[in-house]
Coordinates of C-alpha atoms in Angstrom, one line a residue:
X1 CA 55.6 65.6 -40.9
X2 CA 53.6 67.7 -43.0
X3 CA 51.5 70.0 -41.6
X4 CA 47.7 69.4 -41.0
X5 CA 48.1 65.6 -40.7
X6 CA 47.8 64.0 -36.8
X7 CA 50.5 62.4 -35.4
X8 CA 50.2 58.5 -35.2
X9 CA 48.5 57.0 -31.9
X10 CA 51.2 55.6 -29.5
X11 CA 51.8 51.7 -30.2
X12 CA 50.1 50.8 -26.8
X13 CA 46.5 51.6 -28.1
X14 CA 46.8 50.1 -31.8
X15 CA 46.5 46.2 -30.4
X16 CA 45.3 44.0 -32.6
X17 CA 42.0 42.0 -32.2
X18 CA 41.0 38.7 -34.3
X19 CA 37.2 40.4 -35.0
X20 CA 38.9 43.7 -35.9
X21 CA 37.2 44.6 -39.2
X22 CA 37.8 48.3 -39.4
X23 CA 41.3 48.7 -40.1
X24 CA 42.6 51.5 -42.1
X25 CA 44.8 51.8 -45.5
X26 CA 47.1 54.2 -45.4
X27 CA 45.7 56.1 -48.2
X28 CA 42.3 56.4 -46.6
X29 CA 41.8 59.4 -44.7
X30 CA 42.2 58.9 -40.4
X31 CA 39.2 58.0 -38.4
X32 CA 38.0 60.8 -35.4
X33 CA 38.0 59.6 -32.8
X34 CA 35.0 59.2 -30.1
X35 CA 35.0 60.4 -26.4
X36 CA 35.3 57.6 -24.1
X37 CA 34.5 56.6 -20.9
X38 CA 35.9 54.3 -18.4
X39 CA 34.1 51.4 -17.1
X40 CA 35.3 48.8 -14.7
X41 CA 33.3 44.9 -15.3
X42 CA 34.8 43.1 -12.6
X43 CA 33.4 39.4 -14.2
X44 CA 35.2 39.8 -17.2
X45 CA 38.5 41.5 -17.0
X46 CA 40.9 43.3 -14.1
X47 CA 41.6 46.4 -16.7
X48 CA 39.5 49.4 -17.4
X49 CA 37.2 48.8 -20.9
X50 CA 37.1 51.8 -22.9
X51 CA 33.1 52.0 -24.5
X52 CA 32.1 54.9 -26.0
X53 CA 30.0 57.6 -25.0
X54 CA 26.4 57.6 -26.0
X55 CA 25.4 60.3 -28.6
X56 CA 22.9 63.1 -28.5
X57 CA 19.2 62.3 -29.1
X58 CA 19.5 64.6 -31.5
X59 CA 21.8 62.0 -33.5
X60 CA 19.5 58.9 -32.9
X61 CA 16.6 60.9 -34.5
X62 CA 18.9 61.7 -37.6
X63 CA 20.3 58.2 -37.4
X64 CA 16.7 56.3 -37.2
X65 CA 16.0 58.2 -40.7
X66 CA 18.8 57.3 -41.9
X67 CA 18.3 53.6 -41.4
X68 CA 14.9 53.8 -42.6
X69 CA 16.1 54.5 -45.6
X70 CA 18.3 52.0 -46.1
X71 CA 17.2 48.9 -47.8
X72 CA 17.4 45.3 -46.2
X73 CA 20.6 43.7 -46.8
X74 CA 20.0 40.5 -49.1
X75 CA 22.6 37.9 -47.7
X76 CA 21.0 34.8 -46.1
X77 CA 20.6 33.9 -42.7
X78 CA 21.4 31.1 -40.6
X79 CA 19.1 28.2 -39.5
X80 CA 19.8 29.4 -36.0
X81 CA 19.0 33.2 -37.3
X82 CA 16.0 31.8 -39.8
X83 CA 14.5 30.1 -36.7
X84 CA 14.9 32.9 -34.7
X85 CA 12.7 35.6 -37.4
X86 CA 10.2 32.8 -37.4
X87 CA 9.7 32.8 -33.8
X88 CA 6.1 33.8 -32.8
X89 CA 7.5 36.4 -30.3
X90 CA 9.5 38.1 -33.2
X91 CA 6.3 38.4 -35.5
X92 CA 4.5 39.7 -32.6
X93 CA 6.6 42.7 -31.9
X94 CA 6.5 43.3 -36.1
X95 CA 3.0 43.3 -36.1
X96 CA 2.4 45.4 -33.3
X97 CA 5.6 47.9 -34.8
X98 CA 4.0 48.0 -38.4
X99 CA 0.2 48.3 -36.4
X100 CA -1.2 52.1 -37.2
X101 CA -0.5 53.9 -33.9
X102 CA -3.8 54.7 -31.7
X103 CA -4.5 57.4 -29.7
X104 CA -4.2 56.2 -26.2
X105 CA -7.3 55.4 -23.9
X106 CA -8.7 57.0 -20.9
X107 CA -7.4 56.2 -17.6
X108 CA -10.2 54.1 -16.6
X109 CA -9.6 51.9 -19.4
X110 CA -5.8 51.6 -19.1
X111 CA -6.8 50.2 -16.0
X112 CA -9.5 47.5 -17.0
X113 CA -8.1 46.6 -20.4
X114 CA -5.6 44.5 -21.6
X115 CA -3.3 43.9 -24.1
X116 CA -4.2 41.0 -26.2
X117 CA -0.7 38.9 -26.1
X118 CA -1.9 39.0 -22.1
X119 CA -4.9 37.7 -23.1
X120 CA -3.8 34.9 -25.1
X121 CA -1.3 34.0 -22.8
X122 CA -4.2 33.7 -20.3
X123 CA -6.0 31.7 -22.7
X124 CA -3.0 29.4 -23.2
X125 CA -2.7 28.7 -19.7
X126 CA -6.3 27.7 -19.6
X127 CA -6.1 25.4 -22.0
X128 CA -3.4 23.5 -20.4
X129 CA -4.9 23.0 -17.3
X130 CA -8.0 22.1 -19.1
X131 CA -5.4 19.5 -20.7
X132 CA -4.2 18.0 -16.9
X133 CA -7.3 17.7 -16.1
X134 CA -8.4 15.3 -18.9
X135 CA -9.9 17.7 -21.3
X136 CA -12.6 19.0 -19.5
X137 CA -13.0 23.2 -18.7
X138 CA -12.0 24.9 -15.6
X139 CA -15.2 24.8 -13.0
X140 CA -16.4 27.7 -11.3
X141 CA -16.7 28.1 -7.9
X142 CA -20.4 28.7 -7.0
X143 CA -22.4 28.7 -3.6
X144 CA -24.5 25.1 -4.1
X145 CA -27.8 25.8 -3.3
X146 CA -30.0 23.7 -0.5
X147 CA -32.3 21.2 -1.1
X148 CA -35.0 19.4 0.5
X149 CA -33.0 16.2 0.7
X150 CA -29.9 18.0 2.1
X151 CA -28.4 17.7 5.9
X152 CA -27.3 20.6 8.0
X153 CA -24.0 20.7 8.3
X154 CA -22.6 19.8 11.5
X155 CA -18.8 19.2 13.0
X156 CA -17.0 16.1 12.7
X157 CA -14.4 15.0 15.0
X158 CA -11.3 12.8 14.0
X159 CA -11.9 9.6 15.9
X160 CA -10.7 6.1 16.4
X161 CA -13.5 3.8 16.3
X162 CA -13.1 0.4 18.0
X163 CA -14.9 -2.8 17.0
X164 CA -14.8 -6.4 16.4
X165 CA -16.8 -8.7 14.3
X166 CA -17.1 -12.8 12.9
X167 CA -16.3 -12.8 9.4
X168 CA -18.5 -16.1 8.7
X169 CA -20.5 -15.0 5.5
X170 CA -18.5 -12.3 4.7
X171 CA -15.7 -11.9 1.9
X172 CA -13.2 -9.6 4.0
X173 CA -13.0 -6.8 6.0
X174 CA -12.0 -4.0 3.0
X175 CA -15.2 -3.0 1.1
X176 CA -15.5 -4.5 -2.3
X177 CA -18.4 -3.6 -4.5
X178 CA -20.4 -6.3 -5.5
X179 CA -19.7 -8.4 -2.7
X180 CA -21.0 -8.3 0.9
X181 CA -17.9 -7.2 3.2
X182 CA -17.8 -5.8 7.0
X183 CA -16.9 -2.2 5.6
X184 CA -19.9 -2.0 3.3
X185 CA -22.3 -2.9 6.3
X186 CA -20.2 -0.2 8.9
X187 CA -20.8 2.3 6.3
X188 CA -24.1 1.6 6.3
X189 CA -24.5 1.5 9.7
X190 CA -22.9 5.0 10.5
X191 CA -25.0 6.9 8.0
X192 CA -28.7 5.3 8.9
X193 CA -27.1 6.4 12.6
X194 CA -26.2 9.9 11.9
X195 CA -22.3 9.4 12.6
X196 CA -21.5 10.1 9.4
X197 CA -23.9 12.7 6.7
X198 CA -26.0 10.9 3.9
X199 CA -23.8 12.9 1.5
X200 CA -20.7 11.4 2.4
X201 CA -22.2 7.9 3.0
X202 CA -20.2 5.2 1.3
X203 CA -17.9 7.1 0.2
X204 CA -14.4 6.5 2.2
X205 CA -12.3 9.5 1.1
X206 CA -15.3 11.9 2.3
X207 CA -14.5 10.8 5.6
X208 CA -11.1 9.6 6.2
X209 CA -11.5 6.4 6.5
X210 CA -8.4 3.9 6.9
X211 CA -8.4 0.1 8.5
X212 CA -5.3 -0.8 10.5
X213 CA -5.2 -3.9 9.3
X214 CA -7.3 -5.9 6.5
X215 CA -8.7 -9.9 6.9
X216 CA -9.4 -12.0 4.4
X217 CA -12.7 -13.7 3.4
X218 CA -14.0 -15.6 6.3
X219 CA -11.5 -14.4 8.8
X220 CA -13.0 -13.1 12.7
X221 CA -11.4 -9.7 14.4
X222 CA -12.0 -9.6 18.1
X223 CA -10.4 -6.1 18.5
X224 CA -9.7 -3.9 15.1
X225 CA -9.8 0.0 14.4
X226 CA -10.5 2.5 12.0
X227 CA -10.4 6.0 11.5
X228 CA -12.5 8.7 10.2
X229 CA -13.8 11.9 10.9
X230 CA -17.5 11.2 12.1
X231 CA -20.4 13.5 14.3
X232 CA -20.3 12.8 17.5
X233 CA -22.0 15.3 19.3
X234 CA -24.7 12.4 20.2
X235 CA -23.8 10.9 23.8
X236 CA -25.7 7.9 22.4
X237 CA -23.9 7.7 18.7
X238 CA -22.2 3.8 19.5
X239 CA -25.7 2.3 20.6
X240 CA -27.4 4.4 17.8
X241 CA -24.6 2.5 15.2
X242 CA -25.2 -0.8 17.2
X243 CA -28.7 -0.8 16.3
X244 CA -28.1 -1.0 12.3
X245 CA -25.5 -3.4 12.5
X246 CA -26.4 -7.4 12.4
X247 CA -25.4 -8.5 15.8
X248 CA -21.9 -11.0 14.6
X249 CA -20.2 -7.1 14.3
X250 CA -20.4 -4.8 17.2
X251 CA -19.0 -1.4 18.1
X252 CA -16.9 -1.2 21.2
X253 CA -16.5 2.4 21.3
X254 CA -14.6 5.2 19.9
X255 CA -11.5 7.4 21.1
X256 CA -10.9 10.7 20.2
X257 CA -7.8 11.5 18.4
X258 CA -5.8 14.0 17.1
X259 CA -6.3 14.9 13.3
X260 CA -3.4 13.7 11.9
X261 CA -4.0 10.1 13.5
X262 CA -4.5 7.1 10.6
X263 CA -5.2 3.6 12.0
X264 CA -2.8 2.1 9.4
X265 CA 0.2 4.1 9.7
X266 CA -0.3 4.6 13.6
X267 CA -0.4 1.3 14.5
X268 CA 2.6 -0.4 15.8
X269 CA 1.8 -4.2 16.1
X270 CA -0.9 -6.7 15.5
X271 CA -1.9 -10.0 17.3
X272 CA -3.2 -12.7 15.8
X273 CA -4.8 -15.9 17.0
X274 CA -4.9 -19.3 15.3
X275 CA -7.1 -21.8 16.2
X276 CA -5.7 -25.7 15.2
X277 CA -7.5 -28.8 16.1
X278 CA -5.0 -30.9 17.0
X279 CA -6.2 -34.0 14.6
X280 CA -4.5 -32.2 12.3
X281 CA -0.9 -33.3 13.7
X282 CA -1.7 -36.9 13.8
X283 CA 1.0 -38.4 12.1
X284 CA 1.5 -39.3 7.8
X285 CA 1.1 -42.1 6.6
X286 CA 4.8 -43.3 6.1
X287 CA 4.5 -44.8 2.5
X288 CA 3.2 -41.0 1.1
X289 CA 6.2 -39.4 2.6
X290 CA 9.0 -42.2 1.9
X291 CA 12.0 -39.7 2.4
X292 CA 10.7 -38.0 5.7
X293 CA 12.0 -39.5 9.1
X294 CA 8.3 -40.8 10.1
X295 CA 9.2 -43.1 7.2
X296 CA 12.7 -44.1 8.1
X297 CA 11.8 -44.4 11.9
X298 CA 9.7 -47.4 11.0
X299 CA 12.6 -49.3 9.8
X300 CA 11.0 -50.3 6.0
X301 CA 11.4 -49.0 2.3
X302 CA 8.6 -47.3 0.8
X303 CA 9.6 -46.9 -3.2
X304 CA 9.5 -42.8 -4.1
X305 CA 6.3 -42.2 -6.0
X306 CA 7.1 -41.0 -10.4
X307 CA 7.4 -37.4 -10.4
X308 CA 4.8 -36.3 -12.7
X309 CA 2.1 -38.3 -11.9
X310 CA -1.7 -37.5 -10.9
X311 CA -2.3 -37.7 -7.0
X312 CA -5.0 -40.0 -6.4
X313 CA -7.8 -38.9 -4.6
X314 CA -8.1 -40.0 -1.1
X315 CA -11.6 -41.1 -0.2
X316 CA -13.6 -38.7 2.7
X317 CA -13.9 -40.3 6.0
X318 CA -17.4 -41.7 6.9
X319 CA -18.9 -40.4 9.5
X320 CA -17.7 -42.9 12.2
X321 CA -14.2 -42.9 11.4
X322 CA -14.0 -38.7 11.3
X323 CA -15.5 -38.7 14.8
X324 CA -12.5 -41.2 15.6
X325 CA -10.4 -38.7 13.5
X326 CA -11.3 -35.8 16.3
X327 CA -10.5 -37.9 19.0
X328 CA -7.1 -37.6 18.7
X329 CA -5.3 -35.9 21.3
X330 CA -1.9 -34.2 21.0
X331 CA 1.0 -35.9 23.1
X332 CA 3.4 -33.9 25.0
X333 CA 6.2 -34.1 22.4
X334 CA 4.3 -33.2 19.4
X335 CA 3.1 -30.2 21.8
X336 CA 7.0 -29.6 22.5
X337 CA 7.7 -29.8 18.7
X338 CA 5.2 -27.2 17.8
X339 CA 6.1 -24.9 20.1
X340 CA 10.3 -25.2 18.8
X341 CA 9.3 -24.7 15.6
X342 CA 6.9 -21.7 16.1
X343 CA 10.2 -20.4 18.0
X344 CA 11.7 -20.4 15.0
X345 CA 9.8 -17.2 13.2
X346 CA 11.5 -14.5 15.8
X347 CA 13.1 -11.7 15.0
X348 CA 13.2 -10.4 11.1
X349 CA 13.3 -12.9 8.1
X350 CA 12.7 -12.8 4.4
X351 CA 9.4 -13.8 4.7
X352 CA 8.6 -14.4 0.9
X353 CA 7.8 -17.8 0.6
X354 CA 5.1 -17.6 2.9
X355 CA 3.3 -15.1 0.4
X356 CA 2.1 -14.6 -2.8
X357 CA 3.4 -12.7 -5.9
X358 CA 6.4 -11.7 -4.4
X359 CA 10.1 -12.1 -4.8
X360 CA 13.6 -12.8 -2.8
X361 CA 15.1 -9.6 -3.1
X362 CA 12.0 -7.5 -2.8
X363 CA 13.0 -5.3 0.5
X364 CA 9.0 -5.8 1.4
X365 CA 9.1 -9.5 2.7
X366 CA 11.4 -8.6 5.2
X367 CA 8.6 -8.8 8.6
X368 CA 9.5 -8.8 12.3
X369 CA 7.6 -11.3 14.5
X370 CA 8.3 -10.5 18.2
X371 CA 6.6 -13.6 19.3
X372 CA 4.6 -17.5 18.2
X373 CA 3.7 -19.1 21.1
X374 CA 1.3 -22.3 20.8
X375 CA -0.9 -22.2 24.6
X376 CA -1.9 -25.4 25.9
X377 CA -4.7 -27.2 24.7
X378 CA -8.6 -27.3 25.4
X379 CA -11.2 -29.3 24.5
X380 CA -14.3 -27.9 22.9
X381 CA -17.3 -29.4 20.9
X382 CA -15.3 -33.0 21.4
X383 CA -12.6 -31.2 19.3
X384 CA -9.0 -30.6 21.3
X385 CA -8.1 -27.6 20.3
X386 CA -4.5 -25.3 20.6
X387 CA -4.2 -22.0 20.8
X388 CA -1.1 -20.1 18.7
X389 CA -0.6 -16.4 19.5
X390 CA 1.6 -14.5 17.1
X391 CA 2.8 -10.7 17.9
X392 CA 4.5 -9.2 14.9
X393 CA 5.0 -5.5 13.5
X394 CA 3.3 -6.6 10.3
X395 CA 2.1 -9.3 8.0
X396 CA 1.6 -9.8 4.3
X397 CA -1.2 -11.4 2.5
X398 CA -1.8 -15.5 3.5
X399 CA 1.4 -15.3 5.8
X400 CA 0.1 -16.4 9.3
X401 CA -1.5 -19.1 7.4
X402 CA 1.6 -20.5 5.8
X403 CA 3.1 -20.4 8.5
X404 CA 1.1 -22.7 10.4
X405 CA 0.6 -25.0 7.5
X406 CA 4.7 -25.2 8.0
X407 CA 4.4 -26.1 11.2
X408 CA 1.6 -28.7 10.8
X409 CA 3.4 -30.8 8.5
X410 CA 6.5 -30.7 10.6
X411 CA 5.3 -32.4 13.1
X412 CA 3.2 -34.6 11.2
X413 CA 6.5 -35.5 9.0
X414 CA 9.3 -35.2 11.9
X415 CA 11.0 -32.4 9.6
X416 CA 14.1 -30.8 11.1
X417 CA 13.6 -27.9 12.8
X418 CA 16.3 -26.2 10.6
X419 CA 13.9 -26.1 7.4
X420 CA 12.1 -22.7 9.1
X421 CA 15.3 -21.1 8.6
X422 CA 16.0 -22.7 4.8
X423 CA 12.4 -21.2 4.1
X424 CA 13.5 -17.4 4.6
X425 CA 16.5 -18.4 1.7
X426 CA 16.1 -18.1 -1.8
X427 CA 14.8 -21.4 -2.7
X428 CA 11.2 -21.2 -3.7
X429 CA 8.6 -23.6 -2.0
X430 CA 5.5 -24.7 -2.2
X431 CA 4.2 -24.1 1.2
X432 CA 0.3 -24.9 1.6
X433 CA -1.8 -22.6 3.9
X434 CA -3.7 -23.4 6.3
X435 CA -7.9 -23.0 6.2
X436 CA -8.8 -19.4 7.4
X437 CA -11.4 -20.5 9.7
X438 CA -8.9 -20.6 12.7
X439 CA -7.7 -17.2 12.2
X440 CA -8.2 -13.9 14.2
X441 CA -7.4 -10.6 15.1
X442 CA -7.2 -10.5 18.2
X443 CA -6.3 -6.6 18.4
X444 CA -3.9 -3.5 17.4
X445 CA -1.7 -2.1 19.2
X446 CA -0.8 1.8 19.3
X447 CA 1.9 1.7 22.2
X448 CA 4.0 5.0 20.3
X449 CA 0.7 6.8 19.4
X450 CA -0.1 6.2 23.1
X451 CA 2.6 7.1 24.6
X452 CA 3.3 10.7 23.0
X453 CA -0.4 11.5 22.7
X454 CA -2.1 9.8 25.7
X455 CA -1.0 12.0 28.5
X456 CA -3.1 14.0 31.3
X457 CA -1.2 17.5 28.9
X458 CA -3.2 16.4 25.7
X459 CA -6.0 15.2 27.7
X460 CA -6.5 12.5 24.9
X461 CA -7.5 8.6 25.5
X462 CA -5.3 5.9 24.6
X463 CA -6.5 3.6 21.6
X464 CA -6.8 0.9 23.2
X465 CA -9.4 -2.1 24.3
X466 CA -8.6 -2.6 28.0
X467 CA -12.1 -1.1 29.1
X468 CA -14.0 -3.6 26.8
X469 CA -12.5 -6.4 27.6
X470 CA -15.1 -8.2 29.1
X471 CA -17.2 -7.6 26.5
X472 CA -15.0 -8.7 24.0
X473 CA -14.5 -11.9 25.7
X474 CA -17.8 -12.5 25.8
X475 CA -18.4 -11.5 22.4
X476 CA -15.4 -13.9 21.6
X477 CA -17.2 -16.7 23.2
X478 CA -20.5 -16.6 21.5
X479 CA -19.4 -15.5 18.0
X480 CA -15.7 -16.5 17.1
X481 CA -15.2 -19.8 18.8
X482 CA -19.1 -21.5 19.2
X483 CA -19.4 -20.8 16.0
X484 CA -15.7 -21.7 14.7
X485 CA -16.4 -25.0 16.6
X486 CA -20.2 -25.2 14.9
X487 CA -18.5 -25.1 11.4
X488 CA -15.5 -27.1 11.9
X489 CA -17.9 -30.2 12.9
X490 CA -20.5 -29.5 10.1
X491 CA -17.9 -28.9 7.2
X492 CA -14.6 -30.8 8.3
X493 CA -12.7 -28.2 6.3
X494 CA -9.5 -29.2 8.5
X495 CA -9.6 -33.1 7.9
X496 CA -10.3 -32.0 4.1
X497 CA -7.2 -29.8 4.3
X498 CA -4.8 -32.5 5.4
X499 CA -6.7 -35.3 3.0
X500 CA -5.8 -32.8 0.2
X501 CA -2.3 -32.0 0.9
X502 CA -1.6 -36.0 1.9
X503 CA -3.1 -36.8 -1.7
X504 CA -0.8 -34.8 -3.0
X505 CA 2.2 -35.5 -0.9
X506 CA 4.8 -35.3 -4.3
X507 CA 4.0 -31.5 -4.1
X508 CA 5.8 -30.8 -0.4
X509 CA 7.6 -33.8 0.5
X510 CA 11.2 -32.2 -1.7
X511 CA 11.3 -29.6 1.5
X512 CA 9.8 -31.8 4.1
X513 CA 12.8 -34.6 4.2
X514 CA 14.7 -36.5 6.9
X515 CA 17.8 -34.1 5.1
X516 CA 16.3 -31.2 5.0
X517 CA 14.9 -29.2 1.5
X518 CA 16.0 -31.2 -1.9
X519 CA 15.6 -28.9 -4.4
X520 CA 16.1 -31.9 -7.1
X521 CA 13.4 -33.6 -5.7
X522 CA 10.8 -30.9 -6.2
X523 CA 8.2 -31.4 -8.8
X524 CA 8.7 -30.0 -12.1
X525 CA 4.9 -29.3 -12.6
X526 CA 2.8 -29.2 -9.2
X527 CA -0.8 -29.4 -9.0
X528 CA -1.4 -25.6 -7.6
X529 CA -1.7 -24.9 -3.8
X530 CA -3.9 -26.5 -1.1
X531 CA -6.8 -24.8 0.5
X532 CA -8.7 -25.0 -2.6
X533 CA -9.0 -21.0 -3.8
X534 CA -7.1 -18.1 -3.8
X535 CA -8.4 -16.7 -0.3
X536 CA -7.9 -19.9 1.4
X537 CA -11.6 -22.0 1.1
X538 CA -11.3 -25.8 0.9
X539 CA -13.5 -26.7 -2.2
X540 CA -14.6 -30.4 -1.9
X541 CA -16.2 -30.3 -5.6
X542 CA -12.8 -28.6 -7.1
X543 CA -10.9 -31.1 -4.7
X544 CA -12.5 -33.9 -6.4
X545 CA -12.0 -32.5 -10.1
X546 CA -8.5 -31.3 -9.0
X547 CA -9.2 -27.8 -10.7
X548 CA -7.3 -25.8 -8.2

C-alpha cells in the first residue's frame, strides 16, 4: 500500500443501500469521515443507527451564507410538491421571511398585540360560526334593560298540572295556531293568573311544557297531566287559573316534581273509556253482507254486489224510526261476544291496521294492551250505553276508535273472533273508525315515577288523581256523560256512522266473511274511510255527495 493512503473500510461497514447516491469511483479521493454518535430507535430497528453529530455553530453560519449565494435549481416540481409550494401556509412563511425585520415592541405591546395570522384565524372561525347560524352575526351578550311593561322575575318550580276537560267545540288538545284548542285556553289562563310570566306566555318551550297524551278533536279527558315550570308562590294559584278558564276546562291541582320530570316520558300507561250506544250493534241487513255468517244463517242466497259499483245512499231515518232504533237493547249473547272480541286485543300486537300512515314493517306500530273490558249496560237519555275501558301502554292515532269500529262490525255480522288476530298480520284492511264523540281519556298512570320519587325520603307527592276522585266524577257527569248523550240525541252521529258503513258495505265485507278475511274479494277502489274526515267527525253533507 503506498504511503499516505488510508486503508479501505471493512466490508461490514460498506453495505449497499438502494437509495445510496454517494458511491465513489476508484479515481476520486477518499471521503472524509465524520464523527458519529450512536442512537437507539426501538420503533424502527433492533440495531443501533449511526447518526452524524451536529456541526458547530460557526459552520452553520457559513453554510447559510453559502446557501443564499447558490441559485435555485431549475428542476421541475411534481404535482404534489407544486400544491405544497402553493399552500397558504408556505406562502405566509415566505412572506414573513421576506418582510423587513422590525424592532420588537415593548413588553406591554407584546402582551396585548396579536400576530396577523392569529387574527385571521379568529376571523375565519367567526365567519364559520355565522354560517352555522344561517348567516346571522354573533350577538354580544348584554344586560337587558328593564322597561315598565316587564315583570319582576319570580322563581319557577317544575310541577305536574292535573286537569280535565270536555273536548266539545275544541280542535283537540295540542296548541295549533289559528284554531281553538285546549292548550291555547290553558296558556292564556296561566299567564292571566300569574302562574307564568307574560314574557313566557304562549311559548311552551320557555316553560318546559309537555302533555302526557294527545286527544283529537271532540275527545274528552277526565284526567290529563301536563308538566311545566310554574310560579307557585301564591297558595290560591289553582283557583286563580280556573277563574280564567271556561267551565268545561278545570284544573284539579298540581304536584311538585323533580326538575327532570317529563309528562309524556314519565307516563307508564293510559286508561281510556269509550261510551258506545248499543243500538249500533244491531244485526246488519244480510242482503248488503251476503258472505257473512248472518246472511248464511238465514238459509237464503243473496247475490254479491258487483265490485266497483258506486255505493247507494241509504235514506236517513225519520224521527219516529230513529226513536224506535234507540229503544234497542243488547242481548246477552251479543254482550258476551263483544267482551270476547275485546280480549283478543290483549298483549303486544302489530297494530298498523288500526292507525294511518303506518306500514307492517314499522316497529313503532307494536303496542301493548293490558286490558280491554266492557261493563254492564246502562240507560241514559233513553239510550242504552255500554262502557268499554282499555288500559294500554300507549296508543297511536285513531287506534282505539278503529279497535272499537272493528269490534262493532264483527258483532253486527257475526264474524269469527279469529279476524282480530288476522288484522295484526300483513294484510292491509280498511277498518272504519268509530266516532270521536264516545272517546274519553280517563287517566294517565305514573307508577314507576311514583315508586321512585313519591316516598317519605324524597318528600314528594305521587302523581295521581286519587284525592280528586269525587270532584272528577261530578265533572264527568255534568260535562262529559250528559254532554255526550245530548250531542247524540241532537246529531245522531252513531246512526249516521252505521248508515254510511252499510251504504259502502262492499268496502268492508271482504274481512267480515264467515270464513274470515278474503283478500281476493277486496275491491280495487274503495270510497274512502268511514267517519267523514281525517279527524273522524261524521259530515252528513259529505256523505250525501260521497266526497270523502
